């Protein structure tokens, strides 16, 4: 089995549950508000748990200017990808935006091959393509299946969705560099990846802070923060031992998990399409594992 595949699958399941919970319990909040509250609480959960499990944190390495810059760029691009997709969803229909926003592996694979000299077998490349197609289909919501791509040249929302996917793609490749080449220990990267976007999004969250609701929903925020902390750990484990293409592709299958949960518990339309997408995702992951 490909190293890092199992934690990637676990991360996809956890992140998929997180996305479903956002839709069911936190749809009335700005994404920036949710990110700030949840990431801060997730850090509070993670710190004592990780300290107890590891028996203390390892010594913090001395990072070069390039290494430190890579860490900053990784976090900044992830935050930019998040903000860009929220703007895309505000500017256009979800049926056009969501499929394009989730084609992150389309950017990760060529970047990793060209910049990092990664090599993949034909079955792995096929598996990455199949899982990417599954994520696209899972987010498809009516009309012609290629409409989102056809609207690339005339829809501002779809263009923003593509930019979001590109931001996440570059961030994922940089994340692999941070964990495998720069040498930042995973224990610290979890903290950086949680608090970094929270700090960057804090000004937006403060401007959009609701007058009421956060205090009443605090138990829900605390609960979902546990899922985010565990998902971030699983994501870090995967990126620290395998290629960004494999980790990013499998973890982005979270979209399939989320829409299947939505079909089961929220009776959303297109459930058969979602099931077909989940079957594609499983088949693609099986190919990647070869």
JSON list of C-alpha atoms in Angstrom, two decimals, residues 131-287:
[
{"chain": "A", "resi": 131, "resn": "UNK", "atom": "CA", "xyz": [-10.91, 10.37, -7.90]},
{"chain": "A", "resi": 132, "resn": "UNK", "atom": "CA", "xyz": [-10.78, 13.90, -9.36]},
{"chain": "A", "resi": 133, "resn": "UNK", "atom": "CA", "xyz": [-13.65, 12.98, -11.71]},
{"chain": "A", "resi": 134, "resn": "UNK", "atom": "CA", "xyz": [-15.56, 11.55, -8.74]},
{"chain": "A", "resi": 135, "resn": "UNK", "atom": "CA", "xyz": [-15.18, 14.78, -6.79]},
{"chain": "A", "resi": 136, "resn": "UNK", "atom": "CA", "xyz": [-16.33, 16.76, -9.83]},
{"chain": "A", "resi": 137, "resn": "UNK", "atom": "CA", "xyz": [-19.41, 14.55, -10.31]},
{"chain": "A", "resi": 138, "resn": "UNK", "atom": "CA", "xyz": [-20.24, 14.63, -6.59]},
{"chain": "A", "resi": 139, "resn": "UNK", "atom": "CA", "xyz": [-20.47, 18.42, -6.69]},
{"chain": "A", "resi": 140, "resn": "UNK", "atom": "CA", "xyz": [-22.44, 18.52, -9.93]},
{"chain": "A", "resi": 141, "resn": "UNK", "atom": "CA", "xyz": [-25.98, 19.84, -9.42]},
{"chain": "A", "resi": 142, "resn": "UNK", "atom": "CA", "xyz": [-28.00, 19.77, -12.63]},
{"chain": "A", "resi": 143, "resn": "UNK", "atom": "CA", "xyz": [-27.68, 20.99, -16.18]},
{"chain": "A", "resi": 144, "resn": "UNK", "atom": "CA", "xyz": [-25.09, 19.60, -18.55]},
{"chain": "A", "resi": 145, "resn": "UNK", "atom": "CA", "xyz": [-22.21, 17.98, -16.73]},
{"chain": "A", "resi": 146, "resn": "UNK", "atom": "CA", "xyz": [-19.69, 20.12, -18.61]},
{"chain": "A", "resi": 147, "resn": "UNK", "atom": "CA", "xyz": [-21.51, 23.44, -18.07]},
{"chain": "A", "resi": 148, "resn": "UNK", "atom": "CA", "xyz": [-19.13, 24.55, -15.26]},
{"chain": "A", "resi": 149, "resn": "UNK", "atom": "CA", "xyz": [-16.13, 24.10, -17.56]},
{"chain": "A", "resi": 150, "resn": "UNK", "atom": "CA", "xyz": [-17.89, 25.72, -20.50]},
{"chain": "A", "resi": 151, "resn": "UNK", "atom": "CA", "xyz": [-18.54, 28.78, -18.35]},
{"chain": "A", "resi": 152, "resn": "UNK", "atom": "CA", "xyz": [-14.86, 29.32, -17.57]},
{"chain": "A", "resi": 153, "resn": "UNK", "atom": "CA", "xyz": [-14.54, 32.02, -20.21]},
{"chain": "A", "resi": 154, "resn": "UNK", "atom": "CA", "xyz": [-17.68, 34.00, -19.33]},
{"chain": "A", "resi": 155, "resn": "UNK", "atom": "CA", "xyz": [-18.53, 33.38, -15.68]},
{"chain": "A", "resi": 156, "resn": "UNK", "atom": "CA", "xyz": [-16.69, 35.40, -13.03]},
{"chain": "A", "resi": 157, "resn": "UNK", "atom": "CA", "xyz": [-17.87, 32.95, -10.37]},
{"chain": "A", "resi": 158, "resn": "UNK", "atom": "CA", "xyz": [-16.41, 29.95, -12.21]},
{"chain": "A", "resi": 159, "resn": "UNK", "atom": "CA", "xyz": [-13.14, 31.81, -12.79]},
{"chain": "A", "resi": 160, "resn": "UNK", "atom": "CA", "xyz": [-12.92, 32.53, -9.06]},
{"chain": "A", "resi": 161, "resn": "UNK", "atom": "CA", "xyz": [-13.62, 28.85, -8.35]},
{"chain": "A", "resi": 162, "resn": "UNK", "atom": "CA", "xyz": [-10.75, 27.87, -10.64]},
{"chain": "A", "resi": 163, "resn": "UNK", "atom": "CA", "xyz": [-8.48, 30.39, -8.89]},
{"chain": "A", "resi": 164, "resn": "UNK", "atom": "CA", "xyz": [-9.48, 28.87, -5.55]},
{"chain": "A", "resi": 165, "resn": "UNK", "atom": "CA", "xyz": [-8.56, 25.39, -6.77]},
{"chain": "A", "resi": 166, "resn": "UNK", "atom": "CA", "xyz": [-5.23, 26.71, -8.01]},
{"chain": "A", "resi": 167, "resn": "UNK", "atom": "CA", "xyz": [-4.50, 28.35, -4.64]},
{"chain": "A", "resi": 168, "resn": "UNK", "atom": "CA", "xyz": [-5.25, 25.12, -2.80]},
{"chain": "A", "resi": 169, "resn": "UNK", "atom": "CA", "xyz": [-3.21, 23.14, -5.32]},
{"chain": "A", "resi": 170, "resn": "UNK", "atom": "CA", "xyz": [-0.08, 25.25, -4.87]},
{"chain": "A", "resi": 171, "resn": "UNK", "atom": "CA", "xyz": [-0.63, 25.26, -1.11]},
{"chain": "A", "resi": 172, "resn": "UNK", "atom": "CA", "xyz": [-0.79, 21.46, -1.06]},
{"chain": "A", "resi": 173, "resn": "UNK", "atom": "CA", "xyz": [2.47, 21.12, -2.98]},
{"chain": "A", "resi": 174, "resn": "UNK", "atom": "CA", "xyz": [4.10, 23.64, -0.66]},
{"chain": "A", "resi": 175, "resn": "UNK", "atom": "CA", "xyz": [2.73, 21.73, 2.34]},
{"chain": "A", "resi": 176, "resn": "UNK", "atom": "CA", "xyz": [4.50, 18.60, 1.13]},
{"chain": "A", "resi": 177, "resn": "UNK", "atom": "CA", "xyz": [7.74, 20.63, 0.87]},
{"chain": "A", "resi": 178, "resn": "UNK", "atom": "CA", "xyz": [7.28, 22.04, 4.39]},
{"chain": "A", "resi": 179, "resn": "UNK", "atom": "CA", "xyz": [6.79, 18.61, 5.94]},
{"chain": "A", "resi": 180, "resn": "UNK", "atom": "CA", "xyz": [9.29, 16.57, 3.92]},
{"chain": "A", "resi": 181, "resn": "UNK", "atom": "CA", "xyz": [12.00, 19.00, 2.78]},
{"chain": "A", "resi": 182, "resn": "UNK", "atom": "CA", "xyz": [11.94, 22.02, 5.09]},
{"chain": "A", "resi": 183, "resn": "UNK", "atom": "CA", "xyz": [11.71, 19.65, 8.03]},
{"chain": "A", "resi": 184, "resn": "UNK", "atom": "CA", "xyz": [9.08, 21.35, 10.15]},
{"chain": "A", "resi": 185, "resn": "UNK", "atom": "CA", "xyz": [7.84, 18.67, 12.60]},
{"chain": "A", "resi": 186, "resn": "UNK", "atom": "CA", "xyz": [4.25, 17.62, 12.06]},
{"chain": "A", "resi": 187, "resn": "UNK", "atom": "CA", "xyz": [3.41, 18.49, 15.67]},
{"chain": "A", "resi": 188, "resn": "UNK", "atom": "CA", "xyz": [4.15, 22.14, 14.94]},
{"chain": "A", "resi": 189, "resn": "UNK", "atom": "CA", "xyz": [2.64, 22.15, 11.46]},
{"chain": "A", "resi": 190, "resn": "UNK", "atom": "CA", "xyz": [-0.75, 21.17, 12.91]},
{"chain": "A", "resi": 191, "resn": "UNK", "atom": "CA", "xyz": [-0.63, 24.27, 15.11]},
{"chain": "A", "resi": 192, "resn": "UNK", "atom": "CA", "xyz": [0.52, 26.51, 12.25]},
{"chain": "A", "resi": 193, "resn": "UNK", "atom": "CA", "xyz": [-2.11, 25.15, 9.85]},
{"chain": "A", "resi": 194, "resn": "UNK", "atom": "CA", "xyz": [-4.86, 25.77, 12.40]},
{"chain": "A", "resi": 195, "resn": "UNK", "atom": "CA", "xyz": [-3.86, 29.15, 13.79]},
{"chain": "A", "resi": 196, "resn": "UNK", "atom": "CA", "xyz": [-2.36, 30.60, 10.59]},
{"chain": "A", "resi": 197, "resn": "UNK", "atom": "CA", "xyz": [-5.61, 30.75, 8.58]},
{"chain": "A", "resi": 198, "resn": "UNK", "atom": "CA", "xyz": [-7.52, 31.81, 11.72]},
{"chain": "A", "resi": 199, "resn": "UNK", "atom": "CA", "xyz": [-5.24, 34.83, 12.18]},
{"chain": "A", "resi": 200, "resn": "UNK", "atom": "CA", "xyz": [-5.35, 35.74, 8.49]},
{"chain": "A", "resi": 201, "resn": "UNK", "atom": "CA", "xyz": [-9.15, 35.50, 8.41]},
{"chain": "A", "resi": 202, "resn": "UNK", "atom": "CA", "xyz": [-9.68, 37.24, 11.77]},
{"chain": "A", "resi": 203, "resn": "UNK", "atom": "CA", "xyz": [-10.20, 40.74, 10.26]},
{"chain": "A", "resi": 204, "resn": "UNK", "atom": "CA", "xyz": [-12.87, 39.37, 7.90]},
{"chain": "A", "resi": 205, "resn": "UNK", "atom": "CA", "xyz": [-14.49, 37.40, 10.72]},
{"chain": "A", "resi": 206, "resn": "UNK", "atom": "CA", "xyz": [-14.63, 40.44, 13.01]},
{"chain": "A", "resi": 207, "resn": "UNK", "atom": "CA", "xyz": [-16.35, 42.51, 10.32]},
{"chain": "A", "resi": 208, "resn": "UNK", "atom": "CA", "xyz": [-18.93, 39.76, 9.80]},
{"chain": "A", "resi": 209, "resn": "UNK", "atom": "CA", "xyz": [-19.32, 38.73, 13.44]},
{"chain": "A", "resi": 210, "resn": "UNK", "atom": "CA", "xyz": [-23.03, 38.03, 14.17]},
{"chain": "A", "resi": 211, "resn": "UNK", "atom": "CA", "xyz": [-24.76, 39.92, 16.93]},
{"chain": "A", "resi": 212, "resn": "UNK", "atom": "CA", "xyz": [-26.05, 36.69, 18.45]},
{"chain": "A", "resi": 213, "resn": "UNK", "atom": "CA", "xyz": [-25.84, 32.95, 17.99]},
{"chain": "A", "resi": 214, "resn": "UNK", "atom": "CA", "xyz": [-22.19, 32.10, 18.63]},
{"chain": "A", "resi": 215, "resn": "UNK", "atom": "CA", "xyz": [-22.65, 31.73, 22.38]},
{"chain": "A", "resi": 216, "resn": "UNK", "atom": "CA", "xyz": [-25.77, 29.57, 21.96]},
{"chain": "A", "resi": 217, "resn": "UNK", "atom": "CA", "xyz": [-24.00, 27.35, 19.41]},
{"chain": "A", "resi": 218, "resn": "UNK", "atom": "CA", "xyz": [-20.75, 27.14, 21.38]},
{"chain": "A", "resi": 219, "resn": "UNK", "atom": "CA", "xyz": [-21.25, 23.43, 22.29]},
{"chain": "A", "resi": 220, "resn": "UNK", "atom": "CA", "xyz": [-21.58, 22.65, 18.57]},
{"chain": "A", "resi": 221, "resn": "UNK", "atom": "CA", "xyz": [-18.45, 24.66, 17.81]},
{"chain": "A", "resi": 222, "resn": "UNK", "atom": "CA", "xyz": [-16.55, 22.83, 20.55]},
{"chain": "A", "resi": 223, "resn": "UNK", "atom": "CA", "xyz": [-17.71, 19.44, 19.22]},
{"chain": "A", "resi": 224, "resn": "UNK", "atom": "CA", "xyz": [-16.84, 20.10, 15.60]},
{"chain": "A", "resi": 225, "resn": "UNK", "atom": "CA", "xyz": [-13.45, 21.46, 16.68]},
{"chain": "A", "resi": 226, "resn": "UNK", "atom": "CA", "xyz": [-12.54, 17.95, 17.87]},
{"chain": "A", "resi": 227, "resn": "UNK", "atom": "CA", "xyz": [-13.23, 16.62, 14.36]},
{"chain": "A", "resi": 228, "resn": "UNK", "atom": "CA", "xyz": [-11.12, 19.39, 12.82]},
{"chain": "A", "resi": 229, "resn": "UNK", "atom": "CA", "xyz": [-8.20, 18.72, 15.19]},
{"chain": "A", "resi": 230, "resn": "UNK", "atom": "CA", "xyz": [-8.23, 15.00, 14.35]},
{"chain": "A", "resi": 231, "resn": "UNK", "atom": "CA", "xyz": [-8.63, 15.71, 10.63]},
{"chain": "A", "resi": 232, "resn": "UNK", "atom": "CA", "xyz": [-5.69, 18.12, 10.69]},
{"chain": "A", "resi": 233, "resn": "UNK", "atom": "CA", "xyz": [-3.51, 15.49, 12.38]},
{"chain": "A", "resi": 234, "resn": "UNK", "atom": "CA", "xyz": [-4.49, 12.85, 9.80]},
{"chain": "A", "resi": 235, "resn": "UNK", "atom": "CA", "xyz": [-3.85, 15.31, 6.96]},
{"chain": "A", "resi": 236, "resn": "UNK", "atom": "CA", "xyz": [-0.41, 16.15, 8.34]},
{"chain": "A", "resi": 237, "resn": "UNK", "atom": "CA", "xyz": [0.50, 12.48, 8.72]},
{"chain": "A", "resi": 238, "resn": "UNK", "atom": "CA", "xyz": [-0.41, 11.83, 5.09]},
{"chain": "A", "resi": 239, "resn": "UNK", "atom": "CA", "xyz": [1.47, 14.80, 3.62]},
{"chain": "A", "resi": 240, "resn": "UNK", "atom": "CA", "xyz": [4.54, 14.03, 5.72]},
{"chain": "A", "resi": 241, "resn": "UNK", "atom": "CA", "xyz": [5.11, 10.58, 4.17]},
{"chain": "A", "resi": 242, "resn": "UNK", "atom": "CA", "xyz": [3.58, 10.53, 0.68]},
{"chain": "A", "resi": 243, "resn": "UNK", "atom": "CA", "xyz": [3.37, 12.68, -2.43]},
{"chain": "A", "resi": 244, "resn": "UNK", "atom": "CA", "xyz": [1.16, 15.75, -2.47]},
{"chain": "A", "resi": 245, "resn": "UNK", "atom": "CA", "xyz": [-0.71, 14.35, -5.47]},
{"chain": "A", "resi": 246, "resn": "UNK", "atom": "CA", "xyz": [-1.81, 11.22, -3.62]},
{"chain": "A", "resi": 247, "resn": "UNK", "atom": "CA", "xyz": [-2.57, 13.00, -0.34]},
{"chain": "A", "resi": 248, "resn": "UNK", "atom": "CA", "xyz": [-4.42, 15.91, -1.93]},
{"chain": "A", "resi": 249, "resn": "UNK", "atom": "CA", "xyz": [-6.44, 13.68, -4.27]},
{"chain": "A", "resi": 250, "resn": "UNK", "atom": "CA", "xyz": [-7.64, 11.28, -1.59]},
{"chain": "A", "resi": 251, "resn": "UNK", "atom": "CA", "xyz": [-8.28, 13.99, 1.01]},
{"chain": "A", "resi": 252, "resn": "UNK", "atom": "CA", "xyz": [-10.32, 16.01, -1.49]},
{"chain": "A", "resi": 253, "resn": "UNK", "atom": "CA", "xyz": [-12.63, 13.02, -1.72]},
{"chain": "A", "resi": 254, "resn": "UNK", "atom": "CA", "xyz": [-14.09, 14.61, 1.41]},
{"chain": "A", "resi": 255, "resn": "UNK", "atom": "CA", "xyz": [-16.50, 16.29, -1.00]},
{"chain": "A", "resi": 256, "resn": "UNK", "atom": "CA", "xyz": [-17.90, 12.89, -1.93]},
{"chain": "A", "resi": 257, "resn": "UNK", "atom": "CA", "xyz": [-18.33, 11.98, 1.74]},
{"chain": "A", "resi": 258, "resn": "UNK", "atom": "CA", "xyz": [-20.11, 15.27, 2.44]},
{"chain": "A", "resi": 259, "resn": "UNK", "atom": "CA", "xyz": [-22.60, 15.01, -0.40]},
{"chain": "A", "resi": 260, "resn": "UNK", "atom": "CA", "xyz": [-23.40, 11.37, 0.37]},
{"chain": "A", "resi": 261, "resn": "UNK", "atom": "CA", "xyz": [-24.09, 12.33, 3.99]},
{"chain": "A", "resi": 262, "resn": "UNK", "atom": "CA", "xyz": [-26.24, 15.17, 2.73]},
{"chain": "A", "resi": 263, "resn": "UNK", "atom": "CA", "xyz": [-28.20, 12.76, 0.55]},
{"chain": "A", "resi": 264, "resn": "UNK", "atom": "CA", "xyz": [-28.75, 10.33, 3.41]},
{"chain": "A", "resi": 265, "resn": "UNK", "atom": "CA", "xyz": [-29.58, 12.75, 6.24]},
{"chain": "A", "resi": 266, "resn": "UNK", "atom": "CA", "xyz": [-30.83, 15.84, 4.44]},
{"chain": "A", "resi": 267, "resn": "UNK", "atom": "CA", "xyz": [-32.66, 14.12, 1.57]},
{"chain": "A", "resi": 268, "resn": "UNK", "atom": "CA", "xyz": [-30.83, 16.24, -0.99]},
{"chain": "A", "resi": 269, "resn": "UNK", "atom": "CA", "xyz": [-31.55, 15.70, -4.68]},
{"chain": "A", "resi": 270, "resn": "UNK", "atom": "CA", "xyz": [-29.28, 13.74, -7.00]},
{"chain": "A", "resi": 271, "resn": "UNK", "atom": "CA", "xyz": [-28.50, 11.00, -4.49]},
{"chain": "A", "resi": 272, "resn": "UNK", "atom": "CA", "xyz": [-27.93, 8.39, -7.22]},
{"chain": "A", "resi": 273, "resn": "UNK", "atom": "CA", "xyz": [-25.36, 10.66, -8.83]},
{"chain": "A", "resi": 274, "resn": "UNK", "atom": "CA", "xyz": [-23.65, 11.02, -5.45]},
{"chain": "A", "resi": 275, "resn": "UNK", "atom": "CA", "xyz": [-23.54, 7.25, -4.99]},
{"chain": "A", "resi": 276, "resn": "UNK", "atom": "CA", "xyz": [-22.01, 6.87, -8.44]},
{"chain": "A", "resi": 277, "resn": "UNK", "atom": "CA", "xyz": [-19.41, 9.47, -7.47]},
{"chain": "A", "resi": 278, "resn": "UNK", "atom": "CA", "xyz": [-18.62, 7.60, -4.26]},
{"chain": "A", "resi": 279, "resn": "UNK", "atom": "CA", "xyz": [-18.12, 4.38, -6.23]},
{"chain": "A", "resi": 280, "resn": "UNK", "atom": "CA", "xyz": [-15.76, 6.23, -8.58]},
{"chain": "A", "resi": 281, "resn": "UNK", "atom": "CA", "xyz": [-13.84, 7.61, -5.60]},
{"chain": "A", "resi": 282, "resn": "UNK", "atom": "CA", "xyz": [-13.42, 4.17, -4.03]},
{"chain": "A", "resi": 283, "resn": "UNK", "atom": "CA", "xyz": [-12.25, 2.74, -7.37]},
{"chain": "A", "resi": 284, "resn": "UNK", "atom": "CA", "xyz": [-9.78, 5.58, -7.82]},
{"chain": "A", "resi": 285, "resn": "UNK", "atom": "CA", "xyz": [-8.35, 5.15, -4.32]},
{"chain": "A", "resi": 286, "resn": "UNK", "atom": "CA", "xyz": [-7.95, 1.43, -5.01]},
{"chain": "A", "resi": 287, "resn": "UNK", "atom": "CA", "xyz": [-5.94, 2.25, -8.13]}
]
